[in-house]
Amino acid sequence: MKIVIQIQRYGDYGDREPVKAEGATQNQADWPLWEVFIRSKMGLDHKHVGSLHAADAQMAIENARDVYTRRQEGISIWVVESKYIHASNPDEAASFYDPANDKVYRHPTFYDLPDELKAM
Amino acid sequence: MEKQATINLEQQFQDRVDQDIRIEPKDWMPDKYRQTLIRQISQHAHSEIVGMLPEGNWITRAPSLRRKATLIAKVQDEAGHGLYLYSAAETLGISRAEMIDQLHTGKAKYSSIFNYPTLTWADIGTIGWLVDGAAIMNQVPLCRTSYGPYARAMVRICKEESFHQRQGFEILLTLSRGSEAQKAMCQDAINRWWWPSIMMFGPADDASPHTAQSMKWKIKRFTNDELRQKFVDICADQVKILGMELPDPELKWNAERGHYDFGKINWEEFWQVISGNGPCNKERIAARVKAHEEGAWVREAATAFATKRAQKQSAAVA
């Protein structure tokens, strides 16, 4: 006996006439860019997680919630418009951080103490 | 003199990459590194966004509330992944608007897999298993890619992606234990998606001219063929759990190589789909353009609202 199995195909293929891609409009300017910082739980710092575009701060916070906390990654969100972030210059890193290079005595391991000394 | 300076910078750059020190947005980088990354990251972002279409098509037809909820969550994740990647590309100096425009005008590519239709519910399972599986195989090594923002975006994406693959396999597993018709539907979907899925790793190494440079810059960590082989090996075993078959009569374990041998890929089809002649290329782009154009008034209204509110607030302060 032969079993005939008919597969119903009714997906998106051929649902509508293909439309030409030409004539795509030139985009207008983007919404401002915002940097997003998230506190993952009480007692921890807010940490930079990424950026997004939004028309204003409230929308930036709501979008950040939808994009960066879909799996309960945060309990507090900061957003700041990217143009207000000032950063050190990586090209000057060598000289900029130079003052700390020769001050190993700022670390506890610099000090030579006997092993018998406990609880220090 | 100036040329000498550039050579030194390039050498320093390569030294950092060799030492696995990440490159960050404000660091000096060769122009070609920047352009390669913009192309790769934006294509990746476009793939996430266009990838929502074949699956979104099945949200209203999902067979149960559970399936519907998980499919919505998955499609929403893809939107998020697109956003992480667009943001990473923007740190290299291209604007979001420009990238969107490149997608809509066909100047930028996206993964050719999304130009195939989703004909049955089993396709949603198969996309999760094979398409997301191939994507994960590609993406996990990218968590260690040399460009910091890209690597960080990939870490986030990979964490979320594993649920996608598992939900897909679960759909297929259910079908594979169902009626004869459901089993046939499952096998049919696997038959249609298998070859396009293994094409997702891109052309064979000997036909992939940029691979060497991308490996040297650690933008890529494995070649296309290495990843493809790994994927075939894994799927050839996983398909047994479904009691289904991969549509490749030449698929056979090769004990000597320690890998599965597999049949020849139809690269002609691959290039046809890439160059716009796949079954759904026009439909996909048309859907994107339509969504973008019909959303224009929302974007304008939000901008107008923000401006008005800012004015009100500054008036209240004064």
CSV table of N, CA, C and O in Angstrom, one decimal, chain B residues 3 19 21 65 158 161 189 220 267-268 276 280 282:
chain,number,residue,atom,x,y,z
B,3,LYS,N,55.4,58.7,4.5
B,3,LYS,CA,55.2,57.3,4.2
B,3,LYS,C,55.8,56.4,5.2
B,3,LYS,O,55.2,55.4,5.7
B,19,GLN,N,49.7,40.5,19.5
B,19,GLN,CA,49.7,40.3,20.9
B,19,GLN,C,48.3,40.1,21.5
B,19,GLN,O,48.1,40.1,22.7
B,21,ILE,N,46.1,42.3,21.6
B,21,ILE,CA,45.5,43.5,22.3
B,21,ILE,C,44.4,44.1,21.4
B,21,ILE,O,44.6,44.3,20.2
B,65,LEU,N,0.4,28.8,21.7
B,65,LEU,CA,0.8,30.1,22.4
B,65,LEU,C,2.3,30.1,22.8
B,65,LEU,O,3.0,31.0,22.7
B,158,CYS,N,26.1,36.1,21.2
B,158,CYS,CA,26.3,34.6,21.3
B,158,CYS,C,25.5,34.1,22.6
B,158,CYS,O,25.0,33.0,22.5
B,161,GLU,N,22.0,33.8,21.5
B,161,GLU,CA,21.7,33.0,20.3
B,161,GLU,C,21.5,31.5,20.6
B,161,GLU,O,20.8,30.8,19.9
B,189,ALA,N,11.7,20.2,5.1
B,189,ALA,CA,12.3,21.5,5.5
B,189,ALA,C,13.8,21.3,5.6
B,189,ALA,O,14.6,22.1,5.1
B,220,LYS,N,38.9,37.7,11.2
B,220,LYS,CA,38.4,36.3,11.1
B,220,LYS,C,39.4,35.5,11.9
B,220,LYS,O,40.6,35.7,11.9
B,267,TRP,N,27.9,26.1,-6.0
B,267,TRP,CA,28.3,27.5,-5.9
B,267,TRP,C,27.6,28.4,-6.8
B,267,TRP,O,27.5,29.6,-6.6
B,268,GLU,N,27.2,27.8,-8.0
B,268,GLU,CA,26.4,28.6,-8.9
B,268,GLU,C,25.2,29.2,-8.3
B,268,GLU,O,24.9,30.4,-8.4
B,276,GLY,N,21.3,38.7,-6.2
B,276,GLY,CA,20.0,39.2,-6.3
B,276,GLY,C,18.9,38.3,-6.9
B,276,GLY,O,17.8,38.7,-7.1
B,280,CYS,N,13.6,35.2,-2.9
B,280,CYS,CA,12.9,36.2,-2.2
B,280,CYS,C,13.7,37.5,-2.1
B,280,CYS,O,13.3,38.4,-1.3
B,282,LYS,N,13.9,40.3,-3.8
B,282,LYS,CA,13.2,41.6,-4.0
B,282,LYS,C,12.2,41.8,-2.9
B,282,LYS,O,12.0,42.9,-2.5
